[in-house]
Tab-separated table of C-alpha atoms in Angstrom:
chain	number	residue	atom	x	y	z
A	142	UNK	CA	-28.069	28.934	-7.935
A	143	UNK	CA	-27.807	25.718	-6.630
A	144	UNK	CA	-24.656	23.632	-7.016
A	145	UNK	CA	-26.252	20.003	-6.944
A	146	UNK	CA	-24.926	17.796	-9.860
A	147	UNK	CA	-28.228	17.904	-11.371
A	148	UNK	CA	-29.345	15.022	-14.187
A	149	UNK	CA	-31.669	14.566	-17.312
A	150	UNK	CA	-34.978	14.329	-15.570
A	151	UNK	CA	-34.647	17.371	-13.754
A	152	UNK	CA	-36.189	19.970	-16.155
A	153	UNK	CA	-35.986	20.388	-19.921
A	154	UNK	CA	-32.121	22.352	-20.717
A	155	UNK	CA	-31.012	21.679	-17.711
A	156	UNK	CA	-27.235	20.843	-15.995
A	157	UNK	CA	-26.537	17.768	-16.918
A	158	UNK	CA	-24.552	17.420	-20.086
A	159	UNK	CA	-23.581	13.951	-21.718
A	160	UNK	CA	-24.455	12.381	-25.414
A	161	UNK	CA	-27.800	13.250	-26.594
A	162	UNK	CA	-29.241	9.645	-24.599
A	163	UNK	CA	-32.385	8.623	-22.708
A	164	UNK	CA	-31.782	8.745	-18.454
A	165	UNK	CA	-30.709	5.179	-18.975
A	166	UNK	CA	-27.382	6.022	-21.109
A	167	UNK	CA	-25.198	3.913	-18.806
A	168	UNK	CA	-27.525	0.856	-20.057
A	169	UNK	CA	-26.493	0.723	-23.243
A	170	UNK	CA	-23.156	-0.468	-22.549
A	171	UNK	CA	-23.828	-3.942	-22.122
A	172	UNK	CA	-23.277	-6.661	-24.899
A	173	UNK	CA	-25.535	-9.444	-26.631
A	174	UNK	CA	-24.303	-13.124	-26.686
A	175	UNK	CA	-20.716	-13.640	-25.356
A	176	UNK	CA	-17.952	-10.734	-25.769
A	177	UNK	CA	-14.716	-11.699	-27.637
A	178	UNK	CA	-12.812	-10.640	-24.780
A	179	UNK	CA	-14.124	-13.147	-22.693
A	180	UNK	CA	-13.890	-15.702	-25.139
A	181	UNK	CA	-10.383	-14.851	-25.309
A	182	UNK	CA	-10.172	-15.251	-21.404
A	183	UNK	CA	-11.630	-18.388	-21.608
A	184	UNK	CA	-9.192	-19.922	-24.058
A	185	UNK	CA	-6.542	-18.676	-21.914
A	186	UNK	CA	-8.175	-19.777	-18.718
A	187	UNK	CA	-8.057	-23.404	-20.484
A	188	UNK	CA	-5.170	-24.305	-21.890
A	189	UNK	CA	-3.196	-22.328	-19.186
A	190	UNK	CA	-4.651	-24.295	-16.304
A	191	UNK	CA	-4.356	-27.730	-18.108
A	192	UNK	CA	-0.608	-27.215	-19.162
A	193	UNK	CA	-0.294	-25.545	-15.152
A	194	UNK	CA	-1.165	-29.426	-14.155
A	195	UNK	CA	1.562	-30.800	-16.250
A	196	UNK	CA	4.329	-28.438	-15.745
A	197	UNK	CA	4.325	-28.847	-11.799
A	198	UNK	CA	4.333	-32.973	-11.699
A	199	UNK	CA	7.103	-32.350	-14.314
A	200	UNK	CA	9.187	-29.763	-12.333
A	201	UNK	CA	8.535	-32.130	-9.100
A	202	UNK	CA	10.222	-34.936	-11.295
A	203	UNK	CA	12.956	-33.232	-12.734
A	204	UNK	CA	13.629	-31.043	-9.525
A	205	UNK	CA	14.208	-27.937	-11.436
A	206	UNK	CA	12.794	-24.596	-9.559
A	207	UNK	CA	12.457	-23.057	-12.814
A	208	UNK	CA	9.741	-25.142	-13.597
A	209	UNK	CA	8.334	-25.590	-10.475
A	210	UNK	CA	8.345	-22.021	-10.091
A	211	UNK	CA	6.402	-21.324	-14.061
A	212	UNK	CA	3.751	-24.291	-12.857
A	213	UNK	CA	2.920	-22.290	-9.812
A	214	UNK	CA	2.547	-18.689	-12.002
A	215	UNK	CA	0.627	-20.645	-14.322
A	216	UNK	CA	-1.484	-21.965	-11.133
A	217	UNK	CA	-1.446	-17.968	-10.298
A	218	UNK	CA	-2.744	-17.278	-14.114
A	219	UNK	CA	-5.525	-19.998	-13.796
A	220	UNK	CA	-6.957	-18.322	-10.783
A	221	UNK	CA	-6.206	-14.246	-12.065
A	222	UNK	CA	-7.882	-15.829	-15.928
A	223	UNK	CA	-10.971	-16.873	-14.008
A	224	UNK	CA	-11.051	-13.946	-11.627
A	225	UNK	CA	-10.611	-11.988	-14.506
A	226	UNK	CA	-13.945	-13.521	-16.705
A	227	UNK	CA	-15.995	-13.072	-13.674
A	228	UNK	CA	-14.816	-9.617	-13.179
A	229	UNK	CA	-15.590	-9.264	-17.117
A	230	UNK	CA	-18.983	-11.046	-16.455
A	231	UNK	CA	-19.825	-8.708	-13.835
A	232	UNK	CA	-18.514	-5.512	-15.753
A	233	UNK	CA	-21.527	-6.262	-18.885
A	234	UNK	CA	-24.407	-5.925	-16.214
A	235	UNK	CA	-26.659	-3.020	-16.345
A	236	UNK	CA	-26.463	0.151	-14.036
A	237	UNK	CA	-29.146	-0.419	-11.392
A	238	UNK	CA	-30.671	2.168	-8.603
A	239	UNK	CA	-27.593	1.143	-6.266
A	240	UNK	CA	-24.928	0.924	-8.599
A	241	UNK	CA	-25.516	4.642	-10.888
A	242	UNK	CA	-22.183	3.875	-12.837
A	243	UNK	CA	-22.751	-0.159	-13.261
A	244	UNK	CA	-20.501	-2.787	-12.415
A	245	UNK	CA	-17.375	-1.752	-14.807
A	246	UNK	CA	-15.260	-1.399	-11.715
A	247	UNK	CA	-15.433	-4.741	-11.383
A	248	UNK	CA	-12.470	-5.265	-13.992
A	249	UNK	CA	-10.243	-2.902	-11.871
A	250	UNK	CA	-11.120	-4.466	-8.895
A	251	UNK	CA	-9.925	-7.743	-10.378
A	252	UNK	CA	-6.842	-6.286	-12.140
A	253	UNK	CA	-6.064	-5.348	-8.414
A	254	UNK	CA	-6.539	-8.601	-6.932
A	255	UNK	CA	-4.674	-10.159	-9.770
A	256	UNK	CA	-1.025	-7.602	-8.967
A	257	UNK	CA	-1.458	-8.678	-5.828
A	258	UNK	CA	-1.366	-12.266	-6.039
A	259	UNK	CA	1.249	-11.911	-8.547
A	260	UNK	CA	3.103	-9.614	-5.719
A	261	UNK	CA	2.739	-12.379	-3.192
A	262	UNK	CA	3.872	-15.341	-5.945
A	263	UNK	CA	7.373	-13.259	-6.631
A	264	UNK	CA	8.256	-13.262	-2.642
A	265	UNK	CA	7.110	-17.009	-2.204
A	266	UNK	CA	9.344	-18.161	-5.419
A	267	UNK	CA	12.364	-15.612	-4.342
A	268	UNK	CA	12.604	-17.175	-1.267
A	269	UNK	CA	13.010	-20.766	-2.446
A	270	UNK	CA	15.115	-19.818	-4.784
A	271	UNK	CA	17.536	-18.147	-2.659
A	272	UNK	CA	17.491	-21.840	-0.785
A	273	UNK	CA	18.014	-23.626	-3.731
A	274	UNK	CA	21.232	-21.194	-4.271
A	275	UNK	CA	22.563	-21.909	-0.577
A	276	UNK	CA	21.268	-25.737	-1.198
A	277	UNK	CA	21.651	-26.785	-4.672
A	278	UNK	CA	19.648	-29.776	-5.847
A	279	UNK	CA	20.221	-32.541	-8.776
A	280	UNK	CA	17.860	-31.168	-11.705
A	281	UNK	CA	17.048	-33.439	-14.910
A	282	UNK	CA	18.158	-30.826	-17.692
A	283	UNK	CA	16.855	-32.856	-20.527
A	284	UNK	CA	13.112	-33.240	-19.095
A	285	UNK	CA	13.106	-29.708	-18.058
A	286	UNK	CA	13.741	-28.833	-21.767
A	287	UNK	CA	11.143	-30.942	-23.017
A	288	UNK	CA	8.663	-29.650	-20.599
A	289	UNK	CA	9.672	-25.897	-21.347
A	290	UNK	CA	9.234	-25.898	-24.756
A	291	UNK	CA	5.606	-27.548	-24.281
A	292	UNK	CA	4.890	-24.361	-21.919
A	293	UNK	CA	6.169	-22.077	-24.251
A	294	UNK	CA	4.043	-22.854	-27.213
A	295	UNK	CA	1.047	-22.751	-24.640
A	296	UNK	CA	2.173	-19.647	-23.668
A	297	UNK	CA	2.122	-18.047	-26.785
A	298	UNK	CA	-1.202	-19.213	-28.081
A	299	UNK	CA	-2.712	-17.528	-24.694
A	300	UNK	CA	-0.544	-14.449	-25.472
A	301	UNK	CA	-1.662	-14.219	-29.042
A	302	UNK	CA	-5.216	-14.280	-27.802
A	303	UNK	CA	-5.283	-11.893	-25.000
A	304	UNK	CA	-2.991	-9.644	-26.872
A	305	UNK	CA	-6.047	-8.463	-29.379
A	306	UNK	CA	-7.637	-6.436	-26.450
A	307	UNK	CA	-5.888	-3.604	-25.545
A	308	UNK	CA	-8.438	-1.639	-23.517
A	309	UNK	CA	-9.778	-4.182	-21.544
A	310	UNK	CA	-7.555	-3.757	-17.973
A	311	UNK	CA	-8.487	-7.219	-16.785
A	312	UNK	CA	-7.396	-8.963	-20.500
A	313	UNK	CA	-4.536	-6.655	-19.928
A	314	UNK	CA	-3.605	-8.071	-16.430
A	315	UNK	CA	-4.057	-11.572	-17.782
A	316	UNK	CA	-1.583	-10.717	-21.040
A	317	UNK	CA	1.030	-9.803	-18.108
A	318	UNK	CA	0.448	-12.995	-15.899
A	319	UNK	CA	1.428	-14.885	-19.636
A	320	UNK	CA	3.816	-12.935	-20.930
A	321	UNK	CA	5.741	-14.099	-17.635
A	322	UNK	CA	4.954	-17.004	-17.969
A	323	UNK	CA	6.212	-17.366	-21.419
A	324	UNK	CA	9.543	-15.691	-20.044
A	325	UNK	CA	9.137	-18.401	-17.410
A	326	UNK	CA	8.921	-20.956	-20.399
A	327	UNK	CA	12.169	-19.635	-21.951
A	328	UNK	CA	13.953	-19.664	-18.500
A	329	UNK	CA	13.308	-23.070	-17.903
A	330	UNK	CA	14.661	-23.810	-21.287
A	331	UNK	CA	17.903	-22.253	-20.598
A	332	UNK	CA	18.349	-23.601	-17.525
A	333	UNK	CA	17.272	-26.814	-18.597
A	334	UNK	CA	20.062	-26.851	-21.397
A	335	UNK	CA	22.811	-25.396	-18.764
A	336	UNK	CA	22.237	-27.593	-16.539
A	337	UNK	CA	22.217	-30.751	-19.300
A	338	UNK	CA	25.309	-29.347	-21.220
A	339	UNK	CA	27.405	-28.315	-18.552
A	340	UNK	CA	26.266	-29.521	-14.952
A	341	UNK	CA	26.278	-26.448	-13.325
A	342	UNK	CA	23.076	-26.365	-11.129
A	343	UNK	CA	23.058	-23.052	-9.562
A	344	UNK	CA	21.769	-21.627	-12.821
A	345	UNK	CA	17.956	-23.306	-11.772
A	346	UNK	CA	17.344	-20.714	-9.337
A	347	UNK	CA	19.239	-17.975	-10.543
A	348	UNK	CA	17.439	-17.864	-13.868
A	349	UNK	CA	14.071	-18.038	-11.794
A	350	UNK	CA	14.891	-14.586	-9.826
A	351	UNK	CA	15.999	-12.540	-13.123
A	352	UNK	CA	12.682	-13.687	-14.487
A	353	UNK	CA	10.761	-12.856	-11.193
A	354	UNK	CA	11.981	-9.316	-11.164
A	355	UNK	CA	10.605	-9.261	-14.888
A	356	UNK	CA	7.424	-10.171	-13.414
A	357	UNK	CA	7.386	-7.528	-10.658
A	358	UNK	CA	8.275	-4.949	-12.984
A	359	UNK	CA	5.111	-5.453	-15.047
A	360	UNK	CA	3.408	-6.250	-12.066
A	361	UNK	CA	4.387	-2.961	-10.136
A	362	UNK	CA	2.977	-0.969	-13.320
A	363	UNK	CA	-0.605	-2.379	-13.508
A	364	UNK	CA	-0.562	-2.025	-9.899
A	365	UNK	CA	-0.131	1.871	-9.930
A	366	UNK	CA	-2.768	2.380	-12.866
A	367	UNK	CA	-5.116	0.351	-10.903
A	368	UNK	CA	-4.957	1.933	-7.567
A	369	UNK	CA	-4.850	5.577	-9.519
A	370	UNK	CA	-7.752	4.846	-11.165
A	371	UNK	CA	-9.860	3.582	-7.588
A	372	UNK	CA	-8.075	6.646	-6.240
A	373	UNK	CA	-10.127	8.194	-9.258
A	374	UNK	CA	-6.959	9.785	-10.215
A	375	UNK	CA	-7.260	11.593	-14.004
A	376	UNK	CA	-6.691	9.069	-16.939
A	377	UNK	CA	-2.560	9.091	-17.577
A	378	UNK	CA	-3.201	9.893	-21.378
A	379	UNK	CA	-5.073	12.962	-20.082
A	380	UNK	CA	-4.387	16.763	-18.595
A	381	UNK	CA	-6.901	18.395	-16.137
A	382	UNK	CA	-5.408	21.794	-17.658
A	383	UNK	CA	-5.333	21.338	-21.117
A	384	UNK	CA	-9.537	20.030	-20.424
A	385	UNK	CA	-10.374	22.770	-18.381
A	386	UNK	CA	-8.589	25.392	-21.008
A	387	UNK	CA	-10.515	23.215	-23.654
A	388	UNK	CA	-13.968	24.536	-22.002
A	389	UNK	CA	-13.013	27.741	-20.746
A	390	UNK	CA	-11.919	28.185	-24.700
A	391	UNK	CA	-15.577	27.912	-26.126
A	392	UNK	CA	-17.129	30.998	-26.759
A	393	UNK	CA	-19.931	31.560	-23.780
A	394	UNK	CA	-17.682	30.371	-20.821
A	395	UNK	CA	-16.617	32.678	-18.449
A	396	UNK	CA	-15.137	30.388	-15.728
A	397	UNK	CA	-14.696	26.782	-15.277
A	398	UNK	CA	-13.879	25.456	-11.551
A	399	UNK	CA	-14.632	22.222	-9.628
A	400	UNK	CA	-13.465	19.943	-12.777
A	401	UNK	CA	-13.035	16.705	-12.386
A	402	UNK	CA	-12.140	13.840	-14.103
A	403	UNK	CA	-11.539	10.269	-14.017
A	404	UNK	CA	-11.936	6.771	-15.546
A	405	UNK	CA	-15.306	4.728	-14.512
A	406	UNK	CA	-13.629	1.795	-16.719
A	407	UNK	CA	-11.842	0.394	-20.023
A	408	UNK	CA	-12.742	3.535	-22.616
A	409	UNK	CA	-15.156	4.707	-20.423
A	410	UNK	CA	-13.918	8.417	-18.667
A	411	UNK	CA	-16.658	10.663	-16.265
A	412	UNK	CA	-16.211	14.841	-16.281
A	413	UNK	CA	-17.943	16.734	-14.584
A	414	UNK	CA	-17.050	20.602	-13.593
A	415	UNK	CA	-19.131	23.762	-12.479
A	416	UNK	CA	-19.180	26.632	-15.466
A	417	UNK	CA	-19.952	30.369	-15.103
A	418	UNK	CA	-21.277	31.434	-18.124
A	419	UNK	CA	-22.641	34.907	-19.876
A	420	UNK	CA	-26.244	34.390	-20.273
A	421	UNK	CA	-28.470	32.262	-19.090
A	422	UNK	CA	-30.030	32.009	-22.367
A	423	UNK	CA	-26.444	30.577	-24.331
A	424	UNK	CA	-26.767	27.568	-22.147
A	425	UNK	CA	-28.644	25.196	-24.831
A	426	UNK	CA	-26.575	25.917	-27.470
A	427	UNK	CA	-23.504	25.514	-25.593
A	428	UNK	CA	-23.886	22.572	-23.919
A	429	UNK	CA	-23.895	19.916	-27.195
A	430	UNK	CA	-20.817	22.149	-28.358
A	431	UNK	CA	-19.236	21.359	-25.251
A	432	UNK	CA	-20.454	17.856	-25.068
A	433	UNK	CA	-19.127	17.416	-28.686
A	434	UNK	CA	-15.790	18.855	-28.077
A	435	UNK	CA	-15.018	16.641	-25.146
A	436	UNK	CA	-16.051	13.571	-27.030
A	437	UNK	CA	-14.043	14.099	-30.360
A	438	UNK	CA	-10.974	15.632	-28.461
A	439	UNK	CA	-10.876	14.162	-25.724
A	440	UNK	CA	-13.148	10.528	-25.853
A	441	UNK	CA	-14.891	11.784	-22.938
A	442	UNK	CA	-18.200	10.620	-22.756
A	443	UNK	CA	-19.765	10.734	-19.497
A	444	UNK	CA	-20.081	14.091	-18.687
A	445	UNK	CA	-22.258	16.301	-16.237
A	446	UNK	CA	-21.925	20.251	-16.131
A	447	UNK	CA	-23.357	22.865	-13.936
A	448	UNK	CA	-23.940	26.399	-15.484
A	449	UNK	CA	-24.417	29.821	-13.578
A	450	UNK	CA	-24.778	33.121	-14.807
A	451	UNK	CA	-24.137	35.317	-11.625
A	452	UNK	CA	-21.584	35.706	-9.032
A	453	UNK	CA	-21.114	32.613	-6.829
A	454	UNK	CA	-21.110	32.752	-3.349
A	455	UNK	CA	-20.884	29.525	-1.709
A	456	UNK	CA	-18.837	27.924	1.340
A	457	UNK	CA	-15.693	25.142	-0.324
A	458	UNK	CA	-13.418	25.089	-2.526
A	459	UNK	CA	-12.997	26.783	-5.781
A	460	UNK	CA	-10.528	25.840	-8.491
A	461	UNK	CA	-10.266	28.555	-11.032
A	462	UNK	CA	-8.814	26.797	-14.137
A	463	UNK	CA	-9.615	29.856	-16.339
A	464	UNK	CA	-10.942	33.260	-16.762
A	465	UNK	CA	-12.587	34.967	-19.824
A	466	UNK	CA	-12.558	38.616	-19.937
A	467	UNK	CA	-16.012	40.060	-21.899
């Protein structure tokens, strides 16, 4: 038989195997009027960008790093928040003839882009800082406070909004780029009240690296997912052997090799894997069991399968994940 991935229009029962859809299944996951996620990302975007603005004339004034340091995350936030709605914007368009999948990359492209910039922010602001230890500077510990606590309340109003939208990787990335921020915010407090209680300055910069590594911890972990996931690495909450067992386990399947799987975006996971079955004739009753397991046990729901009922012989690679005995 052939081993082409082979898809609904072919012929009537035939290899592919998915939900029970029209050819234009990936269509249907687009949205009417204006998604609450990127409503939320908007609000964000807003009040993070205006308050940005304010912070950094303030930390110029009062001298303090720790501010200076939170105004130019926020900047950071501004830019990931927008990057991150047009990577959302892009994500709701419709699969077309030269994008199969649609455009729901997009939001791991632009969780990418945002670690980075994030990456690049930590080394600029642990460099300064490490001047500011060698050089100390006169900081205004009373207007730092005031500021701070302004940029902490923003802080958590963008974190309370993002924070509703757990699967969305780009609303994710954002919720980091606050969340420092709002450690940022607290920083700034403390050093602002050190600094006014007790005159000792050093405590400006050395706040601003323990929240940096903060940051980069965070930072370092949406990082990995994203490039595992354009790597097309299998979904972290997910086992190639327990799926492949899963489908070898239904009665009908003889074999299952060449499985794959991996995330196209947000909820959305592909599978697709060659079977050798008994008969020919158990293949259209088998494949909604199988595409019904896989969906309720696993939330896969892009999936395409190829059946044979005969030896293969073919050149490549074949991964046995399991063997039935008749």
């Amino acid at each position: 038989m052939s081993h082409a991935h082979a898809h609904p229009h072919d012929q009537p029962g035939g290899h592919h195997a998915g939900h029970d859809h029209e050819f234009d299944h990936s269509h249907h996951h687009h949205h009417h009027g204006v998604p609450s996620s990127q409503k939320r990302l908007v609000f964000a975007l807003l009040i993070t960008a205006g308050f940005a603005f304010v912070e950094l004339i303030g930390g110029w004034w009062a001298g303090s790093l720790a501010l200076i340091s939170d105004a130019g995350h926020m900047f950071t936030d501004s830019a990931s928040l927008l990057l991150a709605l047009i990577a959302n914007l892009i994500g709701q368009r419709p699969a077309n003839d030269d994008h199969s999948y649609g455009f729901g990359r997009a939001e791991v492209l632009g969780a990418l882009l945002n670690s980075l910039a994030m990456i690049a922010l930590v080394v600029w602001i642990g460099v300064e800082a490490v001047q500011r230890l060698l050089h100390p500077q006169e900081v205004n510990g009373g207007g730092v406070m005031v500021i701070a606590v302004i940029g902490l309340i923003v802080n958590v109003l963008s974190a309370w909004q993002l924070s509703h939208d757990h699967d969305n990787m780009n609303s994710r990335a954002a919720l980091l780029h606050v969340l420092g921020d709002l450690l940022g915010s607290v920083a700034a407090i403390a050093a602002g009240a050190i600094i006014y209680f007790t005159g000792w300055k050093p405590i400006d910069p050395i706040l601003s690296v323990l929240v940096l590594g903060l940051i980069l911890r965070s930072t370092w972990a949406l990082l990995k997912q994203t490039t595992h996931d354009l790597m097309e690495g299998v979904p972290p909450h997910l086992k190639l052997h327990d799926i492949g067992m899963a489908i070898a386990a239904e009665p009908g399947v003889r074999e299952v090799h060449d499985l794959h799987v991996w995330r196209i975006s947000g909820r959305r996971v592909a599978l697709s894997a060659h079977l050798q079955i008994s008969k020919g004739s158990d293949w259209p009753a088998l494949l909604p069991r199988l595409n019904q397991m896989l969906l309720k046990r696993f939330q896969i729901d892009h999936v395409t399968l190829q059946p044979s009922w005969q030896p293969q012989h073919r050149e490549g690679r074949i991964i046995p994940i399991h063997h039935q005995r008749d």
